[in-house]
Coordinates of N, CA and C in Angstrom, one line a residue:
M1 N 38.0 83.7 9.5 CA 37.2 82.6 9.2 C 35.7 82.2 10.4
P2 N 34.7 82.9 9.9 CA 33.7 83.1 11.0 C 32.9 81.9 10.9
K3 N 32.5 81.4 12.4 CA 31.8 80.3 12.5 C 30.9 80.5 13.3
H4 N 29.8 79.9 13.0 CA 28.7 80.0 14.2 C 28.3 78.5 14.1
A5 N 27.7 78.0 15.5 CA 26.9 77.2 15.6 C 25.7 77.3 16.6
E6 N 24.3 76.9 16.4 CA 23.3 77.3 17.5 C 22.1 76.2 17.3
K7 N 22.0 76.1 18.3 CA 20.6 74.9 18.7 C 19.2 75.6 19.3
R8 N 18.2 75.3 18.9 CA 17.1 76.1 18.9 C 15.9 74.9 19.0
V9 N 15.4 75.0 20.2 CA 14.1 74.1 20.1 C 12.8 75.2 19.4
L10 N 12.0 74.8 18.5 CA 11.2 75.7 18.0 C 9.7 74.6 18.1
A11 N 8.6 75.2 18.6 CA 7.6 74.7 18.6 C 6.7 74.4 17.2
Y12 N 7.4 74.0 16.5 CA 6.8 73.5 15.2 C 7.4 72.3 14.4
Q13 N 6.7 71.5 13.8 CA 7.3 70.2 13.2 C 8.3 70.4 12.5
P14 N 9.3 69.1 12.4 CA 10.6 69.4 11.9 C 10.0 69.4 10.6
E15 N 9.2 69.1 10.0 CA 8.6 69.0 8.3 C 8.7 70.6 8.1
Q16 N 7.8 71.3 9.2 CA 7.4 72.9 8.7 C 8.8 73.5 8.6
I17 N 9.6 73.4 9.5 CA 11.0 74.2 9.5 C 12.1 73.9 8.4
F18 N 11.8 72.4 8.1 CA 12.6 72.1 7.1 C 12.1 72.6 5.7
D19 N 10.7 72.7 5.6 CA 10.4 73.2 4.4 C 10.4 74.7 3.9
L20 N 10.6 75.4 5.6 CA 10.9 76.9 5.4 C 12.2 77.2 4.9
V21 N 13.1 76.8 5.4 CA 14.6 76.7 5.0 C 14.7 76.3 3.5
A22 N 14.1 75.1 3.5 CA 14.3 74.8 2.0 C 13.6 75.5 0.7
D23 N 12.9 76.4 1.3 CA 12.3 77.3 0.3 C 13.1 78.6 -0.3
V24 N 14.2 78.2 -0.9 CA 15.4 79.5 -0.8 C 15.0 80.8 -2.0
A25 N 13.9 80.2 -2.7 CA 13.2 81.5 -3.5 C 12.6 82.5 -3.1
R26 N 12.5 82.4 -1.8 CA 11.6 83.0 -0.8 C 12.5 83.8 0.3
Y27 N 13.8 83.6 0.1 CA 14.6 84.2 1.3 C 14.5 85.9 1.2
P28 N 14.5 86.3 0.0 CA 14.8 87.9 -0.4 C 13.4 88.4 0.5
E29 N 12.2 87.7 0.7 CA 11.1 88.3 1.4 C 11.5 88.3 3.0
F30 N 12.2 87.8 3.3 CA 12.6 88.0 4.9 C 13.6 87.7 5.4
L31 N 14.6 87.5 4.5 CA 16.0 87.6 5.0 C 16.4 89.2 5.1
P32 N 17.0 89.5 5.8 CA 17.2 91.2 5.7 C 18.7 91.6 4.9
W33 N 19.3 90.4 4.7 CA 21.0 90.6 3.8 C 20.5 89.7 2.6
C34 N 19.7 89.2 2.3 CA 19.2 88.4 1.1 C 18.5 89.3 0.1
A35 N 19.4 89.7 -1.0 CA 19.1 90.8 -2.3 C 17.9 90.1 -3.0
S36 N 18.5 89.0 -3.4 CA 18.0 88.1 -4.8 C 18.5 87.1 -4.4
A37 N 17.3 85.8 -5.0 CA 17.5 84.2 -4.9 C 16.7 83.9 -6.1
Q38 N 17.7 83.0 -7.0 CA 17.3 82.2 -8.0 C 17.6 80.8 -7.9
V39 N 16.5 79.9 -8.0 CA 16.7 78.6 -7.8 C 17.0 78.0 -9.4
R40 N 18.2 77.7 -9.9 CA 18.2 77.3 -11.3 C 17.4 76.2 -11.3
S41 N 17.8 75.0 -10.4 CA 17.0 73.7 -10.6 C 16.7 73.0 -9.1
R42 N 15.7 72.2 -9.6 CA 15.6 71.7 -8.3 C 14.8 70.4 -8.3
T43 N 14.8 69.2 -7.6 CA 14.5 68.3 -7.4 C 14.4 67.7 -6.0
A44 N 13.4 66.7 -5.5 CA 13.1 66.4 -4.6 C 14.1 66.3 -3.5
T45 N 15.6 65.9 -4.0 CA 16.4 65.8 -2.9 C 17.7 66.7 -3.3
E46 N 17.6 67.8 -4.0 CA 18.7 68.5 -4.5 C 18.3 70.1 -5.2
L47 N 18.8 71.5 -4.8 CA 18.6 72.3 -5.5 C 20.1 73.0 -5.8
V48 N 19.9 73.8 -7.0 CA 21.2 74.5 -7.4 C 20.3 75.9 -7.3
A49 N 21.2 77.0 -6.6 CA 20.4 78.2 -6.5 C 21.7 79.5 -6.1
D50 N 21.2 80.4 -6.8 CA 22.1 81.7 -6.9 C 22.0 82.7 -6.3
L51 N 22.3 83.3 -5.0 CA 21.9 84.1 -4.2 C 23.0 85.6 -4.1
T52 N 22.1 86.7 -4.1 CA 22.7 87.5 -3.6 C 23.0 88.5 -2.5
V53 N 23.8 88.5 -1.4 CA 23.9 89.1 -0.4 C 24.5 90.5 -0.4
G54 N 23.6 91.2 0.5 CA 24.3 92.1 1.0 C 24.6 92.7 2.2
F55 N 26.0 93.2 2.7 CA 26.2 93.8 4.1 C 26.6 95.2 3.8
G56 N 26.0 96.0 4.0 CA 26.3 97.7 4.1 C 26.5 98.0 2.7
P57 N 27.7 98.6 2.5 CA 28.2 98.9 0.8 C 28.6 97.7 0.2
F58 N 28.8 96.4 0.7 CA 29.2 95.4 0.1 C 27.7 94.5 -0.5
R59 N 28.2 93.9 -1.8 CA 27.1 93.0 -2.6 C 27.8 91.9 -3.1
E60 N 27.4 91.1 -2.8 CA 28.0 89.6 -3.7 C 27.3 88.5 -3.8
S61 N 27.7 88.0 -4.8 CA 26.5 86.8 -5.4 C 27.4 85.6 -5.7
F62 N 26.7 84.3 -5.2 CA 27.4 83.2 -5.2 C 26.1 82.0 -5.5
T63 N 27.0 81.1 -5.9 CA 26.1 79.7 -6.1 C 26.4 78.7 -5.5
S64 N 25.3 78.2 -5.1 CA 25.3 76.9 -4.0 C 24.6 75.5 -4.5
R65 N 25.0 74.4 -4.1 CA 24.0 72.9 -4.2 C 23.7 72.8 -3.0
V66 N 22.4 72.7 -2.7 CA 21.5 72.6 -1.5 C 21.0 71.0 -1.6
T67 N 21.6 70.1 -0.6 CA 21.1 69.0 -0.7 C 20.0 68.6 0.3
L68 N 19.1 68.1 0.2 CA 17.6 68.3 0.9 C 17.6 66.7 1.6
D69 N 17.3 66.1 2.4 CA 17.1 65.1 3.0 C 15.7 65.2 4.0
R70 N 14.7 65.8 3.2 CA 13.6 65.9 4.3 C 13.1 64.9 5.2
P71 N 12.8 65.2 6.2 CA 13.0 66.2 7.1 C 13.8 66.5 8.3
T72 N 14.9 65.9 7.7 CA 16.1 65.6 8.6 C 17.2 66.7 8.3
Y73 N 17.6 67.0 7.1 CA 19.1 67.6 7.1 C 19.2 68.6 5.7
I74 N 19.5 69.7 5.8 CA 19.9 70.2 4.6 C 21.5 71.0 4.7
T75 N 22.3 70.4 3.6 CA 23.5 70.6 3.4 C 23.7 71.6 2.3
V76 N 24.3 72.8 2.5 CA 24.6 73.7 1.5 C 25.9 73.5 1.3
R77 N 26.5 73.0 -0.2 CA 27.9 72.9 -0.7 C 28.1 74.3 -1.6
Y78 N 29.0 75.1 -1.2 CA 29.5 76.2 -2.5 C 30.2 75.9 -3.3
E79 N 29.6 76.4 -4.7 CA 29.9 76.1 -5.8 C 30.9 77.3 -6.7
R80 N 30.4 78.5 -6.4 CA 30.9 79.6 -7.3 C 30.6 80.9 -6.6
G81 N 31.5 82.0 -6.5 CA 31.2 83.4 -6.0 C 32.5 83.5 -5.4
P82 N 32.6 84.5 -4.5 CA 33.5 85.2 -3.4 C 34.1 84.6 -2.0
F83 N 33.5 83.3 -2.6 CA 34.2 82.9 -0.9 C 35.3 81.8 -1.3
R84 N 36.3 81.7 -0.3 CA 37.3 80.7 -0.3 C 36.7 79.5 0.0
Y85 N 35.8 79.4 0.5 CA 34.9 78.3 1.2 C 33.6 78.3 2.0
L86 N 32.6 77.6 1.9 CA 31.3 77.9 2.5 C 30.8 76.8 3.0
K87 N 30.6 76.3 4.5 CA 29.9 75.1 4.6 C 28.9 75.6 5.7
N88 N 27.7 75.0 5.1 CA 26.6 75.4 6.1 C 25.8 74.0 6.1
I89 N 25.1 73.6 7.5 CA 24.3 72.5 7.8 C 23.0 72.8 8.3
W90 N 21.8 72.3 8.3 CA 20.8 72.4 9.1 C 20.2 70.9 9.2
K91 N 20.0 70.6 10.5 CA 19.8 69.5 11.1 C 18.1 69.7 11.9
F92 N 17.4 69.0 11.7 CA 16.0 69.0 12.1 C 15.6 67.8 12.9
T93 N 15.3 67.9 14.3 CA 15.1 66.7 15.2 C 14.1 66.6 15.8
P94 N 12.8 65.7 15.8 CA 11.8 66.1 16.7 C 12.3 66.2 18.1
D95 N 11.3 66.8 18.5 CA 11.8 66.7 20.3 C 10.5 67.0 20.5
P96 N 10.3 66.6 22.2 CA 8.8 66.8 22.8 C 8.4 68.4 22.7
K97 N 9.3 69.3 22.7 CA 8.6 70.9 22.6 C 8.6 71.1 21.2
G98 N 8.5 70.4 20.1 CA 8.5 70.6 18.7 C 9.6 69.8 17.8
C99 N 10.6 70.6 17.4 CA 11.7 70.6 16.7 C 13.2 71.0 17.3
L100 N 14.1 70.4 17.4 CA 15.2 70.6 17.9 C 16.0 71.3 16.4
V101 N 16.5 72.4 16.3 CA 17.0 72.9 14.9 C 18.4 73.0 15.5
E102 N 19.6 72.6 14.5 CA 20.6 72.7 14.7 C 21.2 73.3 13.6
F103 N 22.0 74.5 13.6 CA 22.2 75.5 12.5 C 24.0 75.4 12.4
Y104 N 24.5 75.1 11.6 CA 26.3 75.6 11.7 C 26.5 76.3 10.1
V105 N 27.3 77.5 10.4 CA 28.1 77.9 9.1 C 29.6 78.4 9.3
D106 N 30.2 77.8 8.3 CA 31.5 78.3 8.4 C 31.6 78.8 6.9
F107 N 32.5 80.0 7.0 CA 33.2 80.5 5.7 C 34.2 81.5 5.9
E108 N 34.6 81.6 4.5 CA 36.1 82.7 4.6 C 35.9 83.2 2.9
F109 N 35.7 84.5 3.0 CA 35.8 85.3 1.8 C 37.4 85.1 1.3
R110 N 37.2 85.3 -0.2 CA 38.7 85.3 -0.8 C 39.0 86.6 -0.7
S111 N 38.3 87.6 -0.4 CA 38.8 89.2 -0.3 C 39.0 89.2 1.5
K112 N 40.4 89.9 1.5 CA 40.6 90.2 3.0 C 40.1 91.1 3.3
I113 N 39.5 92.0 2.6 CA 38.4 93.3 3.0 C 37.2 92.9 3.7
L114 N 36.6 92.3 2.3 CA 35.3 91.6 3.0 C 35.1 91.1 4.0
Q115 N 36.1 90.2 4.0 CA 36.3 89.2 5.3 C 36.5 89.9 6.3
A116 N 37.3 91.3 6.5 CA 37.2 92.2 7.7 C 36.1 92.8 8.0
A117 N 35.2 93.2 6.9 CA 34.1 93.8 7.2 C 33.3 92.9 7.8
I118 N 33.0 92.0 7.0 CA 31.8 90.9 7.7 C 31.9 90.6 9.2
G119 N 33.3 90.3 9.6 CA 33.8 89.9 10.8 C 33.4 90.9 11.8
V120 N 33.2 91.8 11.4 CA 32.6 92.9 12.5 C 31.4 92.7 12.7
V121 N 30.8 92.3 11.9 CA 28.9 92.5 12.1 C 28.3 91.1 12.0
F122 N 29.5 89.9 11.8 CA 29.0 88.4 11.5 C 27.8 88.0 12.8
G123 N 28.4 88.3 14.0 CA 27.5 88.1 15.3 C 26.0 88.3 14.8
E124 N 25.9 89.7 14.7 CA 24.7 90.3 14.5 C 23.9 90.1 13.3
A125 N 24.6 89.8 12.2 CA 23.9 89.3 11.4 C 23.3 87.8 11.1
V126 N 24.3 86.9 12.0 CA 23.5 85.6 12.4 C 22.5 85.9 13.2
R127 N 22.3 86.5 14.2 CA 21.4 86.8 15.2 C 20.0 87.3 14.3
L128 N 20.2 88.4 13.5 CA 19.2 88.4 12.7 C 18.7 87.5 11.7
M129 N 19.4 86.8 11.1 CA 18.9 85.8 10.5 C 18.3 84.7 11.2
V130 N 18.6 84.3 12.3 CA 17.9 83.3 13.0 C 16.8 83.9 13.4
S131 N 16.5 85.2 13.7 CA 15.3 85.7 14.2 C 14.5 86.0 13.0
A132 N 15.0 86.1 12.0 CA 14.1 86.2 10.3 C 13.4 84.9 10.7
F133 N 14.2 83.9 10.4 CA 13.8 82.5 10.5 C 12.6 82.5 11.4
I134 N 12.6 82.5 12.7 CA 11.6 82.5 13.5 C 10.2 82.9 13.2
K135 N 10.6 84.4 12.7 CA 9.6 85.2 12.6 C 8.5 84.6 11.4
R136 N 9.6 84.3 10.5 CA 8.9 83.5 9.2 C 8.0 82.3 9.4
A137 N 8.4 81.9 10.3 CA 7.6 80.5 10.5 C 6.5 81.1 11.3
K138 N 6.5 81.9 12.2 CA 5.1 82.6 12.9 C 4.4 82.9 11.5
D139 N 4.9 83.7 10.6 CA 3.9 84.4 9.9 C 3.6 83.3 8.7
I140 N 4.0 82.0 8.5 CA 3.5 81.2 7.9 C 2.8 80.1 8.7
Y141 N 3.2 79.7 9.9 CA 2.6 78.4 10.3 C 1.6 79.1 11.4
G142 N 1.7 80.4 11.8 CA 1.1 80.8 13.1 C 2.0 80.5 14.6
A143 N 1.6 81.2 15.4 CA 2.1 81.4 16.8 C 2.4 79.8 17.2
P144 N 3.4 79.5 17.8 CA 3.7 78.5 18.2 C 2.7 77.8 19.1
Q145 N 2.6 76.7 18.9 CA 1.2 76.3 19.7 C 1.9 74.8 20.8
A146 N 1.4 75.0 21.9 CA 1.5 73.6 22.7 C 1.2 72.6 22.1
L147 N 2.6 71.9 22.3 CA 2.4 70.3 21.4 C 1.8 69.4 22.3
P148 N 1.2 68.2 21.9 CA 0.9 67.2 22.9 C 1.9 66.5 23.6
L149 N 1.7 65.9 24.7 CA 2.6 65.5 25.2 C 2.9 63.9 24.7
P150 N 4.0 63.2 24.7 CA 4.1 61.9 24.3 C 3.3 61.0 24.9
K151 N 2.7 60.0 24.4 CA 1.7 59.2 25.3 C 2.6 58.2 26.0
E152 N 2.1 57.8 27.3 CA 3.0 56.7 28.3 C 2.8 55.7 27.7
P153 N 4.1 54.7 27.5 CA 3.6 53.4 27.1 C 2.8 52.4 28.4

């Protein structure tokens, strides 16, 4: 049952990082393990997407329902595929230096072989994913800028 929780302050606005994470259809353009992403339906507050991910020789597809609470939360609920369960939460909080991003993922594959294989590379896969989102923010929004200091009362 790989789990990962991480907090990072990024020099971007919460809305910018929220929009980047919510743009699931573009994941194959920048996430190294994402082979395809198809958004089945989307409203302002929810989307349903099919993703295909690849880890070495393994390739699996799954469906998720994603709740969008712009610009604060993104919650992923697993619906169908190779997992026993998948929990994924993103939280975006304004910070004097930009945006505090909190990321949590917990999952378990049904296949013990797949679970064992991902367990070996899970830490590296998460690091690559976080780095890919940061690089994507730079590509889309430009290099992080010094943000204005909050005004004194």
